[in-house]
Short mmCIF file of N, CA and C and ligand atoms in Angstrom, two decimals:
data_model
loop_
_atom_site.label_atom_id
_atom_site.label_comp_id
_atom_site.label_asym_id
_atom_site.label_seq_id
_atom_site.Cartn_x
_atom_site.Cartn_y
_atom_site.Cartn_z
N MET A 1 -91.36 174.28 -31.40
CA MET A 1 -91.38 174.22 -29.93
C MET A 1 -92.74 174.74 -29.44
N VAL A 2 -93.35 173.94 -28.62
CA VAL A 2 -94.64 174.33 -28.06
C VAL A 2 -94.40 175.37 -26.95
N LYS A 3 -95.27 176.35 -26.88
CA LYS A 3 -95.16 177.40 -25.86
C LYS A 3 -95.21 176.79 -24.47
N LYS A 4 -94.35 177.29 -23.57
CA LYS A 4 -94.33 176.76 -22.20
C LYS A 4 -95.61 177.21 -21.47
N MET A 5 -96.29 176.24 -20.88
CA MET A 5 -97.57 176.50 -20.23
C MET A 5 -97.38 176.61 -18.71
N ASN A 6 -98.37 177.16 -18.04
CA ASN A 6 -98.31 177.30 -16.58
C ASN A 6 -98.42 175.95 -15.86
N VAL A 7 -99.18 175.05 -16.45
CA VAL A 7 -99.44 173.76 -15.79
C VAL A 7 -98.39 172.75 -16.23
N GLU A 8 -97.72 172.14 -15.25
CA GLU A 8 -96.62 171.22 -15.53
C GLU A 8 -97.04 170.13 -16.51
N SER A 9 -98.22 169.55 -16.29
CA SER A 9 -98.61 168.41 -17.13
C SER A 9 -98.94 168.84 -18.57
N PHE A 10 -99.19 170.14 -18.79
CA PHE A 10 -99.39 170.61 -20.16
C PHE A 10 -98.06 170.70 -20.91
N ASN A 11 -96.97 170.68 -20.15
CA ASN A 11 -95.64 170.66 -20.77
C ASN A 11 -95.09 169.24 -20.93
N LEU A 12 -95.83 168.27 -20.38
CA LEU A 12 -95.43 166.87 -20.50
C LEU A 12 -95.89 166.35 -21.86
N ASP A 13 -94.99 165.71 -22.60
CA ASP A 13 -95.38 165.11 -23.88
C ASP A 13 -96.07 163.77 -23.60
N HIS A 14 -97.38 163.78 -23.71
CA HIS A 14 -98.15 162.58 -23.37
C HIS A 14 -97.98 161.45 -24.38
N THR A 15 -97.34 161.74 -25.52
CA THR A 15 -97.08 160.67 -26.48
C THR A 15 -95.79 159.91 -26.13
N LYS A 16 -95.02 160.47 -25.18
CA LYS A 16 -93.73 159.86 -24.84
C LYS A 16 -93.79 158.99 -23.57
N VAL A 17 -94.89 159.08 -22.84
CA VAL A 17 -94.97 158.33 -21.58
C VAL A 17 -95.46 156.91 -21.82
N LYS A 18 -95.22 156.09 -20.81
CA LYS A 18 -95.56 154.67 -20.88
C LYS A 18 -96.29 154.28 -19.60
N ALA A 19 -97.60 154.30 -19.65
CA ALA A 19 -98.40 153.95 -18.47
C ALA A 19 -98.46 152.43 -18.30
N PRO A 20 -98.68 151.92 -17.10
CA PRO A 20 -98.83 152.71 -15.89
C PRO A 20 -97.48 153.16 -15.32
N TYR A 21 -97.53 154.26 -14.61
CA TYR A 21 -96.32 154.76 -13.95
C TYR A 21 -96.71 155.66 -12.78
N VAL A 22 -95.69 155.95 -11.95
CA VAL A 22 -95.84 156.91 -10.85
C VAL A 22 -94.73 157.94 -11.02
N ARG A 23 -95.12 159.21 -11.22
CA ARG A 23 -94.16 160.26 -11.56
C ARG A 23 -94.28 161.42 -10.58
N LEU A 24 -93.14 161.89 -10.07
CA LEU A 24 -93.15 163.11 -9.26
C LEU A 24 -93.33 164.29 -10.21
N VAL A 25 -94.42 165.02 -10.04
CA VAL A 25 -94.71 166.16 -10.91
C VAL A 25 -93.87 167.36 -10.50
N GLY A 26 -93.81 167.60 -9.19
CA GLY A 26 -93.04 168.73 -8.71
C GLY A 26 -93.14 168.87 -7.20
N VAL A 27 -92.31 169.77 -6.68
CA VAL A 27 -92.26 170.03 -5.25
C VAL A 27 -92.46 171.53 -5.05
N THR A 28 -93.39 171.88 -4.16
CA THR A 28 -93.64 173.28 -3.85
C THR A 28 -93.27 173.53 -2.39
N THR A 29 -92.40 174.52 -2.16
CA THR A 29 -91.95 174.82 -0.81
C THR A 29 -92.65 176.08 -0.30
N GLY A 30 -93.25 175.96 0.88
CA GLY A 30 -93.92 177.10 1.49
C GLY A 30 -92.96 178.01 2.22
N VAL A 31 -93.44 179.14 2.70
CA VAL A 31 -92.56 180.13 3.33
C VAL A 31 -91.90 179.60 4.60
N ASN A 32 -92.52 178.60 5.24
CA ASN A 32 -91.92 178.03 6.45
C ASN A 32 -91.12 176.76 6.18
N GLY A 33 -90.92 176.46 4.90
CA GLY A 33 -90.07 175.32 4.54
C GLY A 33 -90.83 174.02 4.35
N ASP A 34 -92.12 174.01 4.60
CA ASP A 34 -92.90 172.80 4.33
C ASP A 34 -92.92 172.55 2.83
N LYS A 35 -92.90 171.28 2.47
CA LYS A 35 -92.86 170.93 1.05
C LYS A 35 -94.06 170.07 0.66
N VAL A 36 -94.69 170.45 -0.44
CA VAL A 36 -95.78 169.67 -1.01
C VAL A 36 -95.24 168.92 -2.23
N TYR A 37 -95.38 167.60 -2.20
CA TYR A 37 -94.95 166.75 -3.31
C TYR A 37 -96.18 166.31 -4.07
N LYS A 38 -96.19 166.58 -5.35
CA LYS A 38 -97.33 166.20 -6.18
C LYS A 38 -96.92 165.08 -7.13
N TYR A 39 -97.72 164.03 -7.14
CA TYR A 39 -97.44 162.87 -7.98
C TYR A 39 -98.53 162.67 -9.03
N ASP A 40 -98.10 162.14 -10.15
CA ASP A 40 -98.95 161.74 -11.27
C ASP A 40 -99.02 160.21 -11.22
N LEU A 41 -100.17 159.69 -10.79
CA LEU A 41 -100.38 158.24 -10.74
C LEU A 41 -101.12 157.86 -12.01
N ARG A 42 -100.37 157.41 -13.01
CA ARG A 42 -100.98 157.20 -14.33
C ARG A 42 -101.35 155.73 -14.50
N PHE A 43 -102.62 155.48 -14.60
CA PHE A 43 -103.13 154.11 -14.69
C PHE A 43 -103.29 153.65 -16.14
N LYS A 44 -103.60 154.58 -17.04
CA LYS A 44 -103.92 154.19 -18.42
C LYS A 44 -103.07 154.98 -19.40
N GLN A 45 -102.76 154.36 -20.52
CA GLN A 45 -101.93 155.00 -21.53
C GLN A 45 -102.69 156.17 -22.17
N PRO A 46 -102.16 157.39 -22.07
CA PRO A 46 -102.86 158.55 -22.62
C PRO A 46 -103.23 158.36 -24.10
N ASN A 47 -104.45 158.73 -24.42
CA ASN A 47 -104.99 158.70 -25.78
C ASN A 47 -105.11 157.30 -26.39
N GLU A 48 -104.89 156.30 -25.54
CA GLU A 48 -105.10 154.92 -26.01
C GLU A 48 -106.13 154.20 -25.15
N ALA A 49 -106.17 154.57 -23.87
CA ALA A 49 -107.10 153.91 -22.95
C ALA A 49 -107.51 154.91 -21.87
N HIS A 50 -108.60 154.62 -21.20
CA HIS A 50 -109.03 155.46 -20.08
C HIS A 50 -109.93 154.63 -19.16
N MET A 51 -110.19 155.16 -17.98
CA MET A 51 -111.10 154.52 -17.05
C MET A 51 -112.50 155.07 -17.28
N GLU A 52 -113.49 154.19 -17.27
CA GLU A 52 -114.88 154.66 -17.35
C GLU A 52 -115.25 155.27 -16.00
N MET A 53 -116.18 156.23 -16.04
CA MET A 53 -116.42 157.05 -14.86
C MET A 53 -116.85 156.29 -13.60
N PRO A 54 -117.78 155.34 -13.65
CA PRO A 54 -118.18 154.69 -12.39
C PRO A 54 -117.01 154.00 -11.67
N GLY A 55 -116.17 153.29 -12.43
CA GLY A 55 -115.02 152.62 -11.82
C GLY A 55 -113.98 153.61 -11.33
N LEU A 56 -113.74 154.64 -12.14
CA LEU A 56 -112.81 155.71 -11.76
C LEU A 56 -113.28 156.39 -10.48
N HIS A 57 -114.55 156.68 -10.42
CA HIS A 57 -115.12 157.39 -9.27
C HIS A 57 -115.02 156.55 -8.00
N SER A 58 -115.35 155.27 -8.12
CA SER A 58 -115.25 154.39 -6.94
C SER A 58 -113.79 154.23 -6.52
N LEU A 59 -112.89 154.12 -7.50
CA LEU A 59 -111.47 154.01 -7.17
C LEU A 59 -110.98 155.28 -6.48
N GLU A 60 -111.47 156.42 -6.91
CA GLU A 60 -111.12 157.68 -6.25
C GLU A 60 -111.52 157.64 -4.77
N HIS A 61 -112.77 157.24 -4.50
CA HIS A 61 -113.22 157.16 -3.11
C HIS A 61 -112.35 156.20 -2.30
N LEU A 62 -112.08 155.04 -2.89
CA LEU A 62 -111.30 154.00 -2.19
C LEU A 62 -109.87 154.46 -1.94
N LEU A 63 -109.24 155.04 -2.96
CA LEU A 63 -107.86 155.51 -2.80
C LEU A 63 -107.80 156.63 -1.76
N ALA A 64 -108.72 157.57 -1.88
CA ALA A 64 -108.69 158.73 -0.98
C ALA A 64 -108.84 158.29 0.48
N GLU A 65 -109.72 157.34 0.72
CA GLU A 65 -109.97 156.89 2.09
C GLU A 65 -108.85 155.99 2.59
N LYS A 66 -108.44 155.04 1.78
CA LYS A 66 -107.55 153.98 2.28
C LYS A 66 -106.07 154.33 2.22
N ILE A 67 -105.65 155.20 1.32
CA ILE A 67 -104.22 155.51 1.27
C ILE A 67 -103.79 156.24 2.54
N ARG A 68 -104.75 156.90 3.19
CA ARG A 68 -104.44 157.61 4.43
C ARG A 68 -104.18 156.65 5.60
N ASP A 69 -104.53 155.36 5.41
CA ASP A 69 -104.17 154.35 6.41
C ASP A 69 -102.69 153.98 6.30
N HIS A 70 -102.08 154.31 5.18
CA HIS A 70 -100.72 153.83 4.91
C HIS A 70 -99.71 154.94 4.71
N LEU A 71 -100.17 156.17 4.61
CA LEU A 71 -99.29 157.29 4.29
C LEU A 71 -99.76 158.51 5.07
N ASP A 72 -98.82 159.15 5.78
CA ASP A 72 -99.16 160.36 6.54
C ASP A 72 -99.19 161.57 5.61
N ASN A 73 -99.89 162.60 6.05
CA ASN A 73 -99.83 163.91 5.39
C ASN A 73 -100.31 163.91 3.95
N VAL A 74 -101.29 163.06 3.66
CA VAL A 74 -101.89 163.11 2.33
C VAL A 74 -102.81 164.33 2.26
N LEU A 75 -102.55 165.20 1.30
CA LEU A 75 -103.38 166.40 1.14
C LEU A 75 -104.57 166.14 0.23
N ASP A 76 -104.32 165.37 -0.82
CA ASP A 76 -105.38 165.19 -1.80
C ASP A 76 -105.10 164.01 -2.73
N VAL A 77 -106.16 163.33 -3.11
CA VAL A 77 -106.13 162.36 -4.21
C VAL A 77 -107.25 162.78 -5.15
N GLY A 78 -106.92 163.11 -6.38
CA GLY A 78 -107.97 163.59 -7.28
C GLY A 78 -107.82 163.01 -8.67
N PRO A 79 -108.94 162.71 -9.32
CA PRO A 79 -108.87 162.15 -10.67
C PRO A 79 -108.54 163.19 -11.72
N MET A 80 -107.86 162.75 -12.78
CA MET A 80 -107.61 163.61 -13.93
C MET A 80 -108.85 163.64 -14.82
N GLY A 81 -109.13 164.78 -15.38
CA GLY A 81 -110.29 164.92 -16.26
C GLY A 81 -110.22 164.04 -17.49
N CYS A 82 -109.01 163.66 -17.91
CA CYS A 82 -108.85 162.78 -19.07
C CYS A 82 -109.11 161.32 -18.71
N GLN A 83 -109.34 161.05 -17.43
CA GLN A 83 -109.71 159.72 -16.95
C GLN A 83 -108.59 158.68 -17.14
N THR A 84 -107.33 159.16 -17.17
CA THR A 84 -106.22 158.21 -17.31
C THR A 84 -105.44 158.03 -16.02
N GLY A 85 -105.75 158.81 -14.98
CA GLY A 85 -105.00 158.66 -13.75
C GLY A 85 -105.49 159.59 -12.66
N PHE A 86 -104.66 159.69 -11.61
CA PHE A 86 -104.98 160.52 -10.45
C PHE A 86 -103.78 161.37 -10.08
N TYR A 87 -104.04 162.49 -9.44
CA TYR A 87 -102.98 163.24 -8.80
C TYR A 87 -103.02 162.96 -7.31
N LEU A 88 -101.83 162.85 -6.73
CA LEU A 88 -101.69 162.65 -5.28
C LEU A 88 -100.77 163.75 -4.77
N ALA A 89 -101.23 164.47 -3.75
CA ALA A 89 -100.40 165.50 -3.13
C ALA A 89 -100.13 165.13 -1.68
N VAL A 90 -98.85 165.18 -1.30
CA VAL A 90 -98.40 164.75 0.02
C VAL A 90 -97.52 165.84 0.62
N LEU A 91 -97.65 166.06 1.91
CA LEU A 91 -96.87 167.08 2.61
C LEU A 91 -95.64 166.47 3.30
N ASN A 92 -94.47 167.05 3.04
CA ASN A 92 -93.25 166.72 3.78
C ASN A 92 -92.88 165.25 3.78
N ASN A 93 -92.99 164.60 2.64
CA ASN A 93 -92.48 163.23 2.51
C ASN A 93 -91.79 163.13 1.16
N ASP A 94 -90.45 163.06 1.18
CA ASP A 94 -89.70 163.09 -0.08
C ASP A 94 -89.38 161.70 -0.61
N SER A 95 -90.00 160.66 -0.01
CA SER A 95 -89.65 159.30 -0.38
C SER A 95 -90.56 158.74 -1.48
N TYR A 96 -90.01 158.63 -2.68
CA TYR A 96 -90.74 158.00 -3.79
C TYR A 96 -91.12 156.57 -3.42
N ASP A 97 -90.20 155.90 -2.73
CA ASP A 97 -90.43 154.52 -2.32
C ASP A 97 -91.65 154.39 -1.40
N ASP A 98 -91.81 155.36 -0.49
CA ASP A 98 -93.00 155.37 0.40
C ASP A 98 -94.28 155.46 -0.42
N ILE A 99 -94.25 156.27 -1.45
CA ILE A 99 -95.44 156.47 -2.29
C ILE A 99 -95.80 155.18 -3.02
N ILE A 100 -94.77 154.55 -3.60
CA ILE A 100 -94.98 153.29 -4.33
C ILE A 100 -95.56 152.23 -3.41
N LYS A 101 -94.96 152.11 -2.23
CA LYS A 101 -95.42 151.08 -1.28
C LYS A 101 -96.84 151.37 -0.81
N ALA A 102 -97.11 152.63 -0.51
CA ALA A 102 -98.45 153.00 -0.03
C ALA A 102 -99.50 152.76 -1.12
N LEU A 103 -99.15 153.08 -2.35
CA LEU A 103 -100.10 152.86 -3.45
C LEU A 103 -100.38 151.37 -3.62
N ALA A 104 -99.32 150.57 -3.57
CA ALA A 104 -99.49 149.12 -3.76
C ALA A 104 -100.38 148.52 -2.68
N VAL A 105 -100.11 148.86 -1.43
CA VAL A 105 -100.89 148.26 -0.34
C VAL A 105 -102.32 148.81 -0.35
N THR A 106 -102.49 150.04 -0.79
CA THR A 106 -103.83 150.62 -0.91
C THR A 106 -104.63 149.90 -2.00
N LEU A 107 -103.97 149.61 -3.11
CA LEU A 107 -104.66 148.88 -4.19
C LEU A 107 -105.00 147.45 -3.74
N GLU A 108 -104.14 146.87 -2.89
CA GLU A 108 -104.49 145.56 -2.30
C GLU A 108 -105.74 145.69 -1.44
N ASP A 109 -105.84 146.78 -0.70
CA ASP A 109 -107.06 147.05 0.09
C ASP A 109 -108.29 147.14 -0.81
N VAL A 110 -108.10 147.80 -1.95
CA VAL A 110 -109.21 147.94 -2.89
C VAL A 110 -109.70 146.56 -3.33
N MET A 111 -108.74 145.65 -3.57
CA MET A 111 -109.10 144.33 -4.07
C MET A 111 -109.95 143.54 -3.08
N ILE A 112 -109.79 143.81 -1.79
CA ILE A 112 -110.58 143.06 -0.80
C ILE A 112 -111.74 143.89 -0.23
N ALA A 113 -111.94 145.08 -0.75
CA ALA A 113 -113.04 145.93 -0.27
C ALA A 113 -114.38 145.29 -0.63
N THR A 114 -115.35 145.43 0.25
CA THR A 114 -116.68 144.89 -0.02
C THR A 114 -117.68 145.99 -0.31
N GLU A 115 -117.23 147.24 -0.13
CA GLU A 115 -118.10 148.37 -0.47
C GLU A 115 -117.24 149.60 -0.78
N VAL A 116 -117.84 150.53 -1.47
CA VAL A 116 -117.18 151.80 -1.76
C VAL A 116 -117.51 152.77 -0.63
N PRO A 117 -116.49 153.35 0.00
CA PRO A 117 -116.78 154.29 1.08
C PRO A 117 -117.51 155.54 0.56
N ALA A 118 -118.46 156.00 1.35
CA ALA A 118 -119.12 157.29 1.10
C ALA A 118 -119.85 157.38 -0.24
N CYS A 119 -120.35 156.26 -0.75
CA CYS A 119 -121.08 156.35 -2.03
C CYS A 119 -122.58 156.49 -1.77
N ASN A 120 -122.92 157.59 -1.15
CA ASN A 120 -124.32 157.89 -0.87
C ASN A 120 -124.54 159.39 -1.10
N GLU A 121 -125.79 159.77 -1.15
CA GLU A 121 -126.11 161.16 -1.55
C GLU A 121 -125.72 162.19 -0.49
N VAL A 122 -125.49 161.76 0.73
CA VAL A 122 -125.04 162.69 1.77
C VAL A 122 -123.56 162.99 1.60
N GLN A 123 -122.78 161.97 1.27
CA GLN A 123 -121.31 162.10 1.28
C GLN A 123 -120.68 162.25 -0.10
N CYS A 124 -121.46 162.17 -1.15
CA CYS A 124 -120.90 162.20 -2.51
C CYS A 124 -121.80 162.98 -3.44
N GLY A 125 -121.19 163.61 -4.45
CA GLY A 125 -121.94 164.46 -5.37
C GLY A 125 -122.59 163.75 -6.54
N TRP A 126 -122.25 162.47 -6.75
CA TRP A 126 -122.92 161.69 -7.80
C TRP A 126 -122.93 160.23 -7.36
N ALA A 127 -123.76 159.99 -6.36
CA ALA A 127 -123.77 158.70 -5.67
C ALA A 127 -124.23 157.55 -6.57
N ALA A 128 -124.94 157.88 -7.66
CA ALA A 128 -125.42 156.82 -8.57
C ALA A 128 -124.30 156.31 -9.48
N SER A 129 -123.22 157.09 -9.60
CA SER A 129 -122.16 156.73 -10.54
C SER A 129 -121.00 156.05 -9.83
N HIS A 130 -121.18 154.78 -9.49
CA HIS A 130 -120.13 154.01 -8.82
C HIS A 130 -120.12 152.57 -9.33
N SER A 131 -118.93 151.96 -9.31
CA SER A 131 -118.81 150.53 -9.60
C SER A 131 -117.60 149.96 -8.88
N LEU A 132 -117.85 149.19 -7.84
CA LEU A 132 -116.75 148.54 -7.11
C LEU A 132 -116.03 147.52 -7.98
N ILE A 133 -116.81 146.75 -8.74
CA ILE A 133 -116.22 145.72 -9.62
C ILE A 133 -115.25 146.35 -10.62
N ASP A 134 -115.68 147.45 -11.23
CA ASP A 134 -114.81 148.13 -12.20
C ASP A 134 -113.58 148.72 -11.52
N ALA A 135 -113.76 149.28 -10.32
CA ALA A 135 -112.62 149.83 -9.58
C ALA A 135 -111.61 148.74 -9.27
N GLN A 136 -112.11 147.57 -8.92
CA GLN A 136 -111.21 146.44 -8.61
C GLN A 136 -110.49 145.94 -9.86
N ALA A 137 -111.16 145.97 -10.98
CA ALA A 137 -110.51 145.55 -12.23
C ALA A 137 -109.36 146.51 -12.58
N ILE A 138 -109.60 147.81 -12.40
CA ILE A 138 -108.57 148.82 -12.65
C ILE A 138 -107.40 148.63 -11.68
N ALA A 139 -107.73 148.40 -10.42
CA ALA A 139 -106.70 148.21 -9.38
C ALA A 139 -105.84 146.98 -9.69
N GLN A 140 -106.50 145.90 -10.10
CA GLN A 140 -105.77 144.66 -10.39
C GLN A 140 -104.81 144.85 -11.56
N GLU A 141 -105.30 145.53 -12.59
CA GLU A 141 -104.46 145.78 -13.76
C GLU A 141 -103.23 146.61 -13.36
N MET A 142 -103.44 147.60 -12.51
CA MET A 142 -102.34 148.44 -12.04
C MET A 142 -101.35 147.61 -11.22
N LEU A 143 -101.86 146.78 -10.32
CA LEU A 143 -100.99 145.94 -9.49
C LEU A 143 -100.17 144.97 -10.32
N ASN A 144 -100.76 144.47 -11.38
CA ASN A 144 -100.05 143.52 -12.25
C ASN A 144 -98.80 144.13 -12.87
N GLU A 145 -98.79 145.46 -12.98
CA GLU A 145 -97.68 146.17 -13.63
C GLU A 145 -96.77 146.86 -12.62
N ARG A 146 -96.85 146.47 -11.36
CA ARG A 146 -96.15 147.19 -10.29
C ARG A 146 -94.65 147.36 -10.58
N SER A 147 -94.02 146.34 -11.15
CA SER A 147 -92.58 146.42 -11.41
C SER A 147 -92.24 147.52 -12.42
N GLN A 148 -93.24 148.02 -13.13
CA GLN A 148 -93.02 149.02 -14.18
C GLN A 148 -93.32 150.45 -13.74
N TRP A 149 -93.81 150.62 -12.53
CA TRP A 149 -94.32 151.93 -12.12
C TRP A 149 -93.27 153.05 -12.15
N SER A 150 -92.01 152.68 -11.91
CA SER A 150 -90.99 153.73 -11.85
C SER A 150 -90.48 154.12 -13.23
N ILE A 151 -90.91 153.41 -14.25
CA ILE A 151 -90.49 153.74 -15.63
C ILE A 151 -91.57 154.61 -16.27
N VAL A 152 -91.25 155.88 -16.49
CA VAL A 152 -92.25 156.85 -16.93
C VAL A 152 -92.29 156.98 -18.45
N PHE A 153 -91.12 156.93 -19.07
CA PHE A 153 -91.06 157.21 -20.51
C PHE A 153 -90.77 155.96 -21.33
N LYS A 154 -91.29 155.96 -22.56
CA LYS A 154 -90.99 154.89 -23.50
C LYS A 154 -89.51 154.92 -23.83
N GLU A 155 -88.97 153.76 -24.17
CA GLU A 155 -87.58 153.73 -24.65
C GLU A 155 -87.53 154.38 -26.02
N GLU A 156 -86.46 155.12 -26.24
CA GLU A 156 -86.31 155.81 -27.54
C GLU A 156 -86.01 154.80 -28.64
ZN1 LIG B 201 -117.99 160.85 -5.09
#
């Protein structure tokens, strides 16, 4: 038995998951009853595939900007260091279905985007590392598997 770690995803067996998927990581309730829902948006199969940084970075900008057009109370969209997905944190929305729908329509937005938002040296920390084409390829691949997003684990 592996020692229980502080970070939820360190306790997740990454050999048992089946990407792409959308997984509720956990819910944190504040002292006033507000709830933060954290999701694992897994685009690539762990230890088998990953996103290259320019496409991942552009997709991060696009998701962060455009998902807020479709979903209220988005706190954060951030890439995983392993380059296989993103974390999404949302305040006071317990609907998994809302998340799925918002992600799908946001990825559709990505497919028709003509530029990456904020990819300049004033608004971004590595403005040279972007690729809209690669971001769109990742988005398309994710959209193609939409019917599978709610299935997180491989069949035994
Ligand atoms: Zn950036």
